[in-house]
XYZ file of C-alpha atoms in Angstrom:
351
model
C 6.210 -44.118 -10.393
C 5.015 -40.545 -10.224
C 2.573 -39.284 -7.549
C -1.144 -40.441 -7.000
C -2.013 -36.509 -5.663
C -0.673 -33.573 -7.956
C -1.964 -29.662 -7.693
C -2.333 -27.895 -10.683
C -2.277 -23.809 -10.152
C -4.088 -22.053 -12.844
C -3.247 -18.072 -13.380
C -4.909 -15.790 -17.239
C -2.013 -15.717 -19.201
C 0.010 -13.826 -21.137
C 0.984 -13.538 -24.743
C 4.418 -15.412 -25.817
C 5.829 -12.467 -26.923
C 4.889 -8.847 -27.589
C 5.010 -9.382 -30.706
C 1.518 -8.137 -32.864
C 1.320 -11.699 -34.330
C 1.267 -13.417 -31.153
C -0.732 -11.200 -29.157
C -3.653 -11.303 -31.735
C -3.194 -15.300 -31.122
C -3.716 -14.096 -27.370
C -6.724 -11.479 -27.306
C -9.004 -14.231 -29.879
C -8.289 -17.557 -27.314
C -8.795 -15.118 -24.508
C -12.022 -13.037 -26.122
C -13.837 -15.739 -27.710
C -14.207 -17.771 -24.179
C -17.869 -18.353 -23.862
C -17.452 -17.151 -20.462
C -15.733 -14.070 -20.993
C -18.147 -12.191 -23.605
C -21.019 -14.133 -23.000
C -22.236 -13.597 -26.671
C -23.693 -16.533 -29.345
C -21.009 -18.026 -31.115
C -21.792 -16.471 -34.454
C -22.161 -12.422 -32.429
C -18.685 -13.583 -30.865
C -17.003 -14.052 -34.060
C -18.435 -11.003 -36.036
C -17.717 -9.008 -32.613
C -14.506 -10.377 -32.419
C -12.315 -11.777 -35.324
C -14.390 -8.797 -37.290
C -14.012 -5.900 -35.040
C -12.164 -6.130 -31.930
C -9.006 -7.892 -33.714
C -8.429 -5.785 -36.080
C -7.608 -2.765 -33.855
C -6.343 -3.964 -29.832
C -3.844 -6.295 -31.272
C -1.256 -3.265 -32.003
C -2.297 -1.268 -28.965
C -2.277 -4.163 -26.732
C 0.923 -5.204 -27.603
C 2.194 -1.637 -27.304
C 1.315 -1.630 -23.421
C 2.926 -5.106 -23.199
C 6.292 -3.698 -24.475
C 5.809 -1.311 -21.765
C 5.727 -3.671 -19.351
C 7.666 -6.517 -20.747
C 10.182 -8.217 -18.760
C 14.092 -9.553 -19.844
C 12.675 -13.216 -19.213
C 9.280 -12.732 -20.232
C 5.860 -11.621 -19.093
C 5.997 -10.739 -16.010
C 3.024 -12.839 -15.010
C 4.418 -15.688 -16.409
C 7.848 -15.497 -14.686
C 6.141 -14.635 -11.939
C 3.528 -17.634 -11.717
C 6.135 -20.155 -12.385
C 8.745 -18.759 -9.239
C 5.409 -19.187 -7.523
C 5.230 -22.400 -8.389
C 8.484 -23.667 -7.663
C 8.155 -21.653 -3.934
C 5.443 -23.897 -3.444
C 6.061 -27.016 -5.080
C 9.218 -26.902 -2.909
C 6.910 -27.056 0.256
C 4.227 -29.393 -0.581
C 4.282 -33.452 -0.244
C 3.019 -33.859 -3.994
C 3.786 -32.422 -7.200
C 2.761 -28.830 -8.173
C 2.057 -27.646 -11.477
C 1.289 -24.567 -13.221
C -0.780 -23.715 -16.122
C -2.521 -20.827 -18.440
C -6.155 -20.296 -18.693
C -5.599 -19.236 -21.944
C -1.775 -18.465 -23.838
C 1.363 -20.698 -22.776
C 1.826 -23.480 -20.699
C -2.044 -24.643 -22.189
C -3.902 -26.201 -19.492
C -4.055 -29.353 -22.716
C -0.318 -29.616 -22.576
C 0.368 -29.444 -18.700
C -2.591 -32.163 -17.864
C -0.848 -34.834 -20.432
C 2.569 -33.738 -18.821
C 0.632 -34.773 -14.922
C -0.351 -37.965 -16.773
C 2.760 -38.742 -18.732
C 4.814 -37.952 -15.101
C 2.501 -39.890 -12.972
C 0.781 -42.788 -14.691
C -0.796 -43.805 -12.014
C -2.143 -40.308 -10.577
C -5.686 -40.526 -8.617
C -6.502 -37.032 -8.316
C -6.175 -33.674 -9.248
C -6.010 -30.351 -6.534
C -7.019 -27.465 -8.982
C -6.486 -24.164 -7.482
C -7.471 -21.059 -9.938
C -5.604 -18.329 -8.952
C -8.120 -15.786 -8.302
C -9.349 -14.575 -4.689
C -13.638 -13.736 -6.316
C -15.336 -15.956 -7.883
C -16.626 -14.555 -11.531
C -17.568 -17.026 -14.582
C -14.877 -14.869 -16.770
C -11.508 -16.328 -14.477
C -12.886 -18.621 -11.807
C -15.630 -20.764 -12.979
C -13.592 -20.697 -16.462
C -11.110 -22.247 -15.276
C -13.017 -25.460 -13.711
C -14.933 -25.772 -16.808
C -11.994 -25.624 -18.886
C -9.837 -28.356 -17.008
C -12.932 -30.415 -16.994
C -13.403 -30.281 -20.693
C -9.992 -31.140 -21.118
C -9.930 -34.464 -19.262
C -13.275 -35.848 -20.590
C -10.996 -35.686 -24.226
C -7.636 -37.963 -22.347
C -8.615 -41.731 -21.450
C -7.758 -42.562 -17.426
C -10.219 -41.953 -14.425
C -8.560 -39.786 -11.901
C -11.019 -37.321 -9.184
C -10.481 -33.504 -9.596
C -11.260 -31.506 -6.121
C -11.216 -27.344 -7.060
C -10.406 -24.911 -3.923
C -12.757 -22.863 -3.412
C -11.913 -18.458 -3.679
C -10.150 -17.324 -0.872
C -11.375 -13.736 -0.984
C -12.506 -14.059 2.796
C -9.476 -16.484 4.259
C -8.307 -14.601 7.697
C -4.591 -15.794 6.319
C -4.993 -14.269 3.262
C -6.224 -11.456 4.138
C -3.659 -10.949 7.058
C -1.037 -11.366 3.937
C -2.402 -8.717 2.278
C -3.463 -6.227 5.030
C 0.686 -6.697 6.106
C 1.748 -6.264 2.467
C -0.894 -3.121 2.343
C 0.364 -1.653 6.155
C 4.222 -1.802 5.474
C 3.997 0.917 2.658
C 1.802 3.443 5.408
C -1.098 3.181 4.378
C -2.489 6.056 6.970
C 0.172 8.760 5.816
C -2.322 8.885 2.727
C -5.738 10.823 2.576
C -6.831 7.449 0.544
C -6.686 3.942 -0.099
C -8.061 2.834 -3.134
C -8.978 -0.933 -3.303
C -9.940 -1.792 -7.419
C -10.612 -4.899 -8.563
C -11.041 -6.340 -12.008
C -14.396 -5.110 -13.648
C -16.996 -7.479 -15.017
C -20.534 -6.265 -16.788
C -22.765 -6.654 -13.762
C -24.800 -9.561 -16.237
C -22.351 -11.685 -15.058
C -23.385 -10.565 -11.494
C -26.505 -11.747 -12.559
C -25.544 -14.796 -14.594
C -24.026 -16.189 -11.678
C -26.906 -16.022 -8.890
C -28.159 -19.506 -8.587
C -31.829 -18.025 -6.803
C -32.511 -15.216 -10.125
C -33.524 -12.969 -7.960
C -30.875 -11.357 -5.374
C -27.688 -10.075 -7.425
C -28.372 -6.294 -8.777
C -32.174 -7.034 -7.859
C -32.166 -6.511 -4.504
C -31.528 -3.367 -2.393
C -27.471 -3.212 -1.369
C -28.070 -6.700 -2.693
C -24.512 -7.442 -1.186
C -25.284 -6.570 2.464
C -28.229 -8.370 2.784
C -26.785 -12.398 3.384
C -27.814 -15.030 0.491
C -26.624 -18.355 -0.482
C -26.316 -16.843 -3.545
C -23.336 -14.826 -2.540
C -20.306 -18.254 -2.512
C -20.779 -17.051 -6.598
C -21.358 -13.328 -6.300
C -17.976 -11.492 -8.069
C -19.132 -7.833 -6.588
C -19.757 -8.859 -2.652
C -16.857 -11.258 -2.466
C -14.885 -7.396 -3.806
C -16.776 -5.625 -1.736
C -16.126 -8.196 1.563
C -12.225 -8.124 0.761
C -12.591 -4.410 1.364
C -13.930 -4.618 4.277
C -12.152 -7.667 5.476
C -8.788 -5.874 4.983
C -9.422 -2.802 6.317
C -10.773 -4.874 9.496
C -6.953 -5.344 9.714
C -6.060 -1.981 9.013
C -8.294 0.121 11.114
C -8.217 2.827 8.681
C -11.607 5.384 8.610
C -14.113 4.039 6.603
C -13.544 7.699 4.414
C -10.222 6.466 4.319
C -11.025 3.366 2.392
C -13.065 3.245 -0.932
C -13.400 0.479 -4.065
C -13.617 0.900 -7.730
C -13.544 -1.376 -10.784
C -11.189 -1.384 -14.310
C -10.541 -2.641 -17.198
C -14.281 -2.910 -19.302
C -14.766 -3.439 -22.307
C -17.803 -2.816 -25.012
C -21.254 -0.613 -24.099
C -22.985 -2.335 -21.803
C -23.320 -1.511 -18.077
C -19.850 -3.012 -15.959
C -19.753 -2.814 -11.949
C -18.973 0.895 -10.809
C -17.767 3.275 -9.613
C -14.915 2.894 -12.453
C -11.233 3.487 -11.727
C -10.265 5.669 -13.861
C -13.087 8.076 -13.168
C -12.108 7.622 -9.664
C -8.883 8.663 -10.333
C -10.047 12.349 -11.917
C -12.042 13.196 -9.735
C -10.148 12.698 -6.761
C -8.142 15.175 -6.107
C -10.846 17.782 -6.966
C -12.041 15.832 -4.206
C -9.392 16.759 -1.688
C -7.248 13.146 -1.903
C -4.007 14.450 -3.263
C -2.064 11.512 -1.878
C -2.882 7.941 -3.186
C -2.618 4.335 -2.214
C -4.042 2.047 -4.475
C -4.096 -1.923 -4.641
C -5.613 -4.783 -7.011
C -6.623 -7.193 -4.332
C -8.436 -9.193 -7.507
C -4.566 -10.449 -8.955
C -2.405 -12.532 -6.857
C 0.495 -11.567 -9.706
C 0.967 -8.470 -11.155
C 0.467 -8.443 -14.741
C -1.225 -6.011 -17.984
C -4.014 -4.557 -15.833
C -1.965 -4.103 -12.364
C 1.979 -2.716 -14.136
C 0.363 -0.818 -17.121
C -3.334 0.373 -16.379
C -2.340 1.294 -13.035
C 0.639 1.492 -11.885
C 1.824 3.810 -15.821
C -1.430 4.773 -16.724
C -3.787 5.642 -13.770
C -0.810 7.603 -11.896
C -0.993 9.737 -15.208
C -4.069 10.197 -15.037
C -4.026 10.635 -11.325
C -1.254 13.214 -11.522
C -2.616 15.288 -14.517
C -5.950 15.500 -12.873
C -3.560 17.402 -9.637
C -2.663 14.705 -7.390
C 0.229 15.315 -5.370
C 1.711 11.059 -4.582
C 0.075 7.787 -5.712
C 2.162 4.210 -4.722
C 0.350 1.500 -6.235
C 1.349 -1.672 -4.137
C 2.697 -5.038 -5.904
C 0.426 -7.694 -5.709
C 1.585 -10.722 -3.596
C 3.481 -12.379 -6.696
C 5.896 -14.574 -4.952
C 6.392 -13.627 -1.480
C 7.523 -16.355 0.659
C 4.586 -15.828 3.223
C 2.205 -16.556 0.151
C 3.725 -19.805 -0.466
C 3.938 -20.843 2.533
C 0.247 -20.348 2.940
C -1.122 -22.290 -0.780
C 1.732 -25.064 0.344
C -0.266 -24.988 3.836
C -3.654 -24.904 1.526
C -2.104 -27.629 -0.993
C -1.466 -29.885 2.059
C -3.991 -29.454 4.193
C -7.258 -29.175 1.625
C -10.496 -30.388 1.996
C -12.983 -29.292 -0.776
C -15.648 -27.290 0.580
C -17.512 -27.556 -2.412
C -19.065 -30.748 -3.989
C -16.258 -31.164 -6.652
C -15.925 -34.749 -6.022
C -17.348 -36.235 -9.336
C -14.655 -38.577 -11.188
C -13.539 -37.088 -14.440
C -11.668 -39.211 -17.924
C -8.240 -38.733 -17.949
């Protein structure tokens, strides 16, 4: 009979293997998403399939091989472990899908339908703490589009971003505190980067984000959708728990692509400059990610550390993501069991 209510957690995804062909397939799906590279379709095709996919898959495959586990992609393995722990703590079934790659959203929705033929409601949990069109938004849109292709009526609720959840902030702060942050010259919060135009696009008012001085500090309804505001607020909230001196805490943004303006300061540039500014011992945190992945394990823990030490740094430590920590699984299960949506996402979808 199955359940009338299920939860669906969705993470970013990963190639099926480190083979160049699998990495190319993954990058094609990822970069061709109009919410990742928001150009007209023909421009995306020219840029991605005409240029980027001619050189990027080989470079990315090499990077994936540096962090790949015997069990497979770290992000996938960690997400599966987390799903199992959460499912053991919830009152109804919990499924896992990836926005790109496998297990795909379409395949998992079919599995939900097969195992729960009388399901009435799906609770969608995008595994992103912040709202951004290239992460949280694209997950919700993809799930809604996939549901429309199926033939059953089901309600869809979506858990809002949790960057300012007191319980989540406390978990992160406690994890950072375990690494003795006061023994470092600085704690750097490195968030995934996005183009500035994405910030402007997600501003419903069209007149606040990146248009008003100190826009992220001036309260405005658009901050419900503003990635930059939410990242800076998260740093502030975490340090509210850690109680470090303000000059010992900073935020930056990583993983930019192309020549358009992206959120700054850039993490790689800060890692180069910090030793000359007197920061010899650095603790770095990546709060935009709930699971360690290429962007944390290779870009920060390997490449970032090398960059920092080569420029005069003496000690570098990356705090792991929450991954499948028991406390994180318990918090997710609590949210699922008690969830009441904060945004109007109760429309009925075809399934």
